[in-house]
C-alpha cells in the first residue's frame, strides 16, 4: 500500500551530491552482442559486451562505444518483450545513450545492475518473481547514486505503486503508453517523456 500522507519518505536524491561515495566505474569501450563470459563460456541473455579477466582473475565486462564517447549506459527492465523493445528503441534513438542490457524481472535486474554498472535503469512495476517495488528498494540500497525511472500505468493502482516506488528509492517515473494506435505512436509518447528525464537525472550526478 502507498505510504500515508505525512509519513517520512526516504528519497534517494539527497545522497547523490558531488563526491558522494559510490562504486567505481570503468569506462566501457566494446559493443559486441550478445555478451559471452570468456571465463565460463556461458552466453548472457540481454547483455551487450564481452568479459575479460585482470591479473587477479577477476571478471570484468566491457561495454559501450569504441571511440570512448561518454555515452549514458542504460539497462531496460520489463517482463514484456514488446515494451523492452519499445523502450530500448527509444533510448537507442538518442546518440548519447546506449542500451547495454535488458532484464525480464526484478531478480534479473539486480544481477544485471551489479554486472553492467549502468548509468540509469528503467524499471517496470509489475513483474514475475520480483516486482519493481522490491527491486528498486534493493537496487537503491546497493547502488544509492544510480537513477531508476519507473514505468507505471495511469490507474489508481498504478499511481499508488508509483508513490511507493519513489519512497523505495526510484528517481522518477514515466507512464506507460495508452490509447495509442501504432508502435510508432507509442515510441513518440515514450520518447517525449523518457529521454529528458534520463538525461536530466544522469546530468545531475556530475553537476
CSV table of C-alpha atoms in Angstrom, one decimal:
chain,number,residue,atom,x,y,z
A,1,UNK,CA,0.0,0.0,0.0
A,2,UNK,CA,1.1,3.6,-0.6
A,3,UNK,CA,2.6,5.4,2.4
A,4,UNK,CA,0.2,7.6,4.4
A,5,UNK,CA,0.3,11.3,4.0
A,6,UNK,CA,2.8,12.8,6.3
A,7,UNK,CA,4.9,9.6,6.6
A,8,UNK,CA,8.6,10.3,6.0
A,9,UNK,CA,9.7,9.0,2.7
A,10,UNK,CA,13.5,8.3,2.3
A,11,UNK,CA,14.1,9.5,-1.2
A,12,UNK,CA,17.5,8.7,-2.5
A,13,UNK,CA,18.2,12.0,-4.3
A,14,UNK,CA,19.8,13.5,-1.2
A,15,UNK,CA,22.7,11.0,-1.4
A,16,UNK,CA,23.6,12.0,-5.0
A,17,UNK,CA,25.7,15.1,-4.3
A,18,UNK,CA,29.0,15.6,-5.9
A,19,UNK,CA,31.7,13.5,-4.3
A,20,UNK,CA,29.2,11.0,-2.7
A,21,UNK,CA,30.5,7.5,-2.3
A,22,UNK,CA,29.7,5.1,-5.0
A,23,UNK,CA,31.0,2.0,-6.8
A,24,UNK,CA,34.0,2.7,-9.1
A,25,UNK,CA,33.0,2.8,-12.8
A,26,UNK,CA,35.1,1.6,-15.7
A,27,UNK,CA,34.6,3.5,-18.9
A,28,UNK,CA,33.3,1.0,-21.4
A,29,UNK,CA,34.6,0.6,-25.0
A,30,UNK,CA,33.3,-2.6,-26.6
A,31,UNK,CA,29.9,-3.0,-28.1
A,32,UNK,CA,29.7,-6.7,-29.1
A,33,UNK,CA,26.4,-8.6,-28.8
A,34,UNK,CA,25.4,-11.0,-27.4
A,35,UNK,CA,27.8,-11.0,-24.5
A,36,UNK,CA,29.8,-14.1,-23.6
A,37,UNK,CA,31.6,-14.8,-20.4
A,38,UNK,CA,35.1,-15.8,-21.6
A,39,UNK,CA,35.9,-17.4,-18.3
A,40,UNK,CA,32.8,-19.6,-18.1
A,41,UNK,CA,31.9,-19.8,-21.7
A,42,UNK,CA,28.3,-19.0,-21.0
A,43,UNK,CA,26.1,-16.7,-23.1
A,44,UNK,CA,24.4,-13.9,-21.1
A,45,UNK,CA,20.8,-13.0,-22.1
A,46,UNK,CA,20.2,-9.3,-22.6
A,47,UNK,CA,23.8,-8.2,-22.3
A,48,UNK,CA,25.9,-6.3,-24.8
A,49,UNK,CA,29.7,-6.7,-24.4
A,50,UNK,CA,32.4,-9.2,-23.5
A,51,UNK,CA,34.2,-10.3,-20.4
A,52,UNK,CA,37.9,-10.1,-19.7
A,53,UNK,CA,40.0,-11.1,-16.7
A,54,UNK,CA,42.5,-9.0,-14.9
A,55,UNK,CA,45.7,-10.3,-13.3
A,56,UNK,CA,43.9,-11.5,-10.3
A,57,UNK,CA,41.5,-13.5,-12.3
A,58,UNK,CA,38.5,-11.1,-11.6
A,59,UNK,CA,36.0,-11.0,-14.4
A,60,UNK,CA,35.1,-7.5,-15.9
A,61,UNK,CA,32.6,-6.6,-18.6
A,62,UNK,CA,33.4,-4.3,-21.4
A,63,UNK,CA,30.5,-2.4,-22.9
A,64,UNK,CA,30.0,0.9,-24.7
A,65,UNK,CA,31.3,2.9,-27.6
A,66,UNK,CA,34.6,2.1,-29.2
A,67,UNK,CA,35.5,5.7,-29.6
A,68,UNK,CA,35.4,6.4,-25.9
A,69,UNK,CA,32.4,8.8,-26.0
A,70,UNK,CA,30.8,9.5,-22.7
A,71,UNK,CA,27.6,7.7,-23.6
A,72,UNK,CA,24.9,7.1,-21.0
A,73,UNK,CA,24.6,3.4,-20.4
A,74,UNK,CA,21.1,2.2,-19.8
A,75,UNK,CA,19.5,-1.0,-18.5
A,76,UNK,CA,15.9,-1.8,-19.5
A,77,UNK,CA,13.8,-4.0,-17.2
A,78,UNK,CA,10.4,-5.2,-18.2
A,79,UNK,CA,8.8,-8.6,-18.4
A,80,UNK,CA,7.1,-7.7,-21.7
A,81,UNK,CA,9.2,-8.3,-24.8
A,82,UNK,CA,7.2,-5.6,-26.6
A,83,UNK,CA,7.9,-3.0,-24.0
A,84,UNK,CA,11.6,-4.0,-23.7
A,85,UNK,CA,11.9,-3.4,-27.4
A,86,UNK,CA,9.9,-0.2,-27.4
A,87,UNK,CA,11.9,1.3,-24.5
A,88,UNK,CA,15.2,0.1,-25.9
A,89,UNK,CA,14.4,1.6,-29.3
A,90,UNK,CA,13.5,5.0,-27.7
A,91,UNK,CA,16.8,5.1,-25.7
A,92,UNK,CA,18.9,3.9,-28.6
A,93,UNK,CA,17.4,6.6,-30.9
A,94,UNK,CA,19.5,9.2,-29.0
A,95,UNK,CA,23.2,9.2,-29.9
A,96,UNK,CA,24.1,10.0,-26.3
A,97,UNK,CA,22.5,6.8,-24.9
A,98,UNK,CA,23.4,3.1,-25.3
A,99,UNK,CA,21.3,0.2,-24.1
A,100,UNK,CA,23.9,-2.1,-22.6
A,101,UNK,CA,21.4,-4.7,-21.4
A,102,UNK,CA,17.9,-5.8,-20.7
A,103,UNK,CA,16.3,-7.8,-17.8
A,104,UNK,CA,13.0,-9.6,-17.5
A,105,UNK,CA,12.2,-9.3,-13.8
A,106,UNK,CA,13.4,-7.8,-10.6
A,107,UNK,CA,15.9,-10.6,-9.7
A,108,UNK,CA,17.4,-10.4,-13.2
A,109,UNK,CA,17.6,-6.6,-12.9
A,110,UNK,CA,19.6,-6.8,-9.6
A,111,UNK,CA,22.1,-9.2,-11.2
A,112,UNK,CA,22.4,-7.1,-14.4
A,113,UNK,CA,22.9,-3.9,-12.4
A,114,UNK,CA,25.8,-5.4,-10.4
A,115,UNK,CA,27.3,-6.8,-13.6
A,116,UNK,CA,26.9,-4.0,-16.1
A,117,UNK,CA,27.1,-0.9,-13.8
A,118,UNK,CA,24.7,1.1,-15.9
A,119,UNK,CA,24.3,4.9,-15.6
A,120,UNK,CA,20.5,4.6,-15.5
A,121,UNK,CA,17.8,1.9,-15.2
A,122,UNK,CA,14.2,1.9,-16.5
A,123,UNK,CA,12.1,-0.5,-14.3
A,124,UNK,CA,8.6,-1.9,-14.8
A,125,UNK,CA,6.4,-2.1,-11.7
A,126,UNK,CA,4.5,-5.4,-12.2
A,127,UNK,CA,6.8,-8.3,-13.0
A,128,UNK,CA,7.1,-12.0,-12.0
A,129,UNK,CA,9.4,-13.4,-9.4
A,130,UNK,CA,10.3,-10.0,-8.0
A,131,UNK,CA,8.3,-6.8,-8.9
A,132,UNK,CA,9.7,-3.4,-9.5
A,133,UNK,CA,8.8,-2.1,-6.0
A,134,UNK,CA,11.0,-4.7,-4.3
A,135,UNK,CA,13.7,-4.5,-7.0
A,136,UNK,CA,14.1,-0.7,-6.7
A,137,UNK,CA,14.5,-1.0,-3.0
A,138,UNK,CA,17.3,-3.4,-3.3
A,139,UNK,CA,19.0,-1.6,-6.2
A,140,UNK,CA,18.8,1.7,-4.3
A,141,UNK,CA,20.4,0.1,-1.2
A,142,UNK,CA,23.2,-1.4,-3.3
A,143,UNK,CA,23.8,1.5,-5.7
A,144,UNK,CA,22.4,4.6,-3.9
A,145,UNK,CA,23.6,7.0,-6.7
A,146,UNK,CA,22.0,5.1,-9.6
A,147,UNK,CA,19.0,6.8,-11.1
A,148,UNK,CA,16.0,4.5,-11.6
A,149,UNK,CA,13.0,5.5,-13.7
A,150,UNK,CA,9.8,3.5,-13.1
A,151,UNK,CA,7.3,2.6,-15.8
A,152,UNK,CA,3.7,2.6,-14.4
A,153,UNK,CA,0.1,2.6,-15.7
A,154,UNK,CA,-2.2,5.7,-15.3
A,155,UNK,CA,-4.6,3.9,-13.0
A,156,UNK,CA,-5.3,4.3,-9.3
A,157,UNK,CA,-3.4,1.2,-8.6
A,158,UNK,CA,-0.6,2.3,-10.8
A,159,UNK,CA,-0.4,5.7,-9.0
A,160,UNK,CA,-0.2,4.0,-5.6
A,161,UNK,CA,2.6,1.8,-6.8
A,162,UNK,CA,4.4,4.8,-8.2
A,163,UNK,CA,4.3,6.6,-4.9
A,164,UNK,CA,5.6,3.5,-3.2
A,165,UNK,CA,8.4,3.1,-5.8
A,166,UNK,CA,9.5,6.7,-5.2
A,167,UNK,CA,9.6,6.1,-1.4
A,168,UNK,CA,11.6,2.9,-2.1
A,169,UNK,CA,14.3,4.8,-3.9
A,170,UNK,CA,13.1,5.5,-7.5
A,171,UNK,CA,14.2,8.8,-9.0
A,172,UNK,CA,11.3,9.5,-11.4
A,173,UNK,CA,8.5,7.7,-13.3
A,174,UNK,CA,7.1,7.5,-16.8
A,175,UNK,CA,3.6,6.5,-17.7
A,176,UNK,CA,3.1,3.5,-20.0
A,177,UNK,CA,1.6,4.5,-23.3
A,178,UNK,CA,-2.2,4.1,-23.5
A,179,UNK,CA,-4.7,4.8,-26.2
A,180,UNK,CA,-2.0,4.7,-29.0
A,181,UNK,CA,-2.9,3.1,-32.3
A,182,UNK,CA,0.5,2.1,-33.6
A,183,UNK,CA,4.0,1.2,-32.4
A,184,UNK,CA,5.3,4.5,-33.9
A,185,UNK,CA,2.8,6.5,-31.8
A,186,UNK,CA,3.9,4.6,-28.7
A,187,UNK,CA,7.5,5.3,-29.5
A,188,UNK,CA,6.8,9.0,-29.8
A,189,UNK,CA,4.8,9.1,-26.5
A,190,UNK,CA,7.6,7.3,-24.5
A,191,UNK,CA,10.4,9.3,-26.2
A,192,UNK,CA,8.8,12.6,-25.2
A,193,UNK,CA,8.6,11.5,-21.5
A,194,UNK,CA,11.7,9.3,-21.1
A,195,UNK,CA,14.6,11.0,-22.8
A,196,UNK,CA,14.5,14.3,-21.0
A,197,UNK,CA,14.2,12.5,-17.6
A,198,UNK,CA,17.1,10.2,-18.3
A,199,UNK,CA,19.4,13.0,-19.4
A,200,UNK,CA,18.5,15.2,-16.5
A,201,UNK,CA,19.0,12.5,-13.9
A,202,UNK,CA,22.4,11.5,-15.2
A,203,UNK,CA,23.5,15.1,-15.7
A,204,UNK,CA,22.6,15.8,-12.0
A,205,UNK,CA,25.2,13.3,-10.9
A,206,UNK,CA,28.0,15.3,-12.3
A,207,UNK,CA,26.6,18.8,-11.9
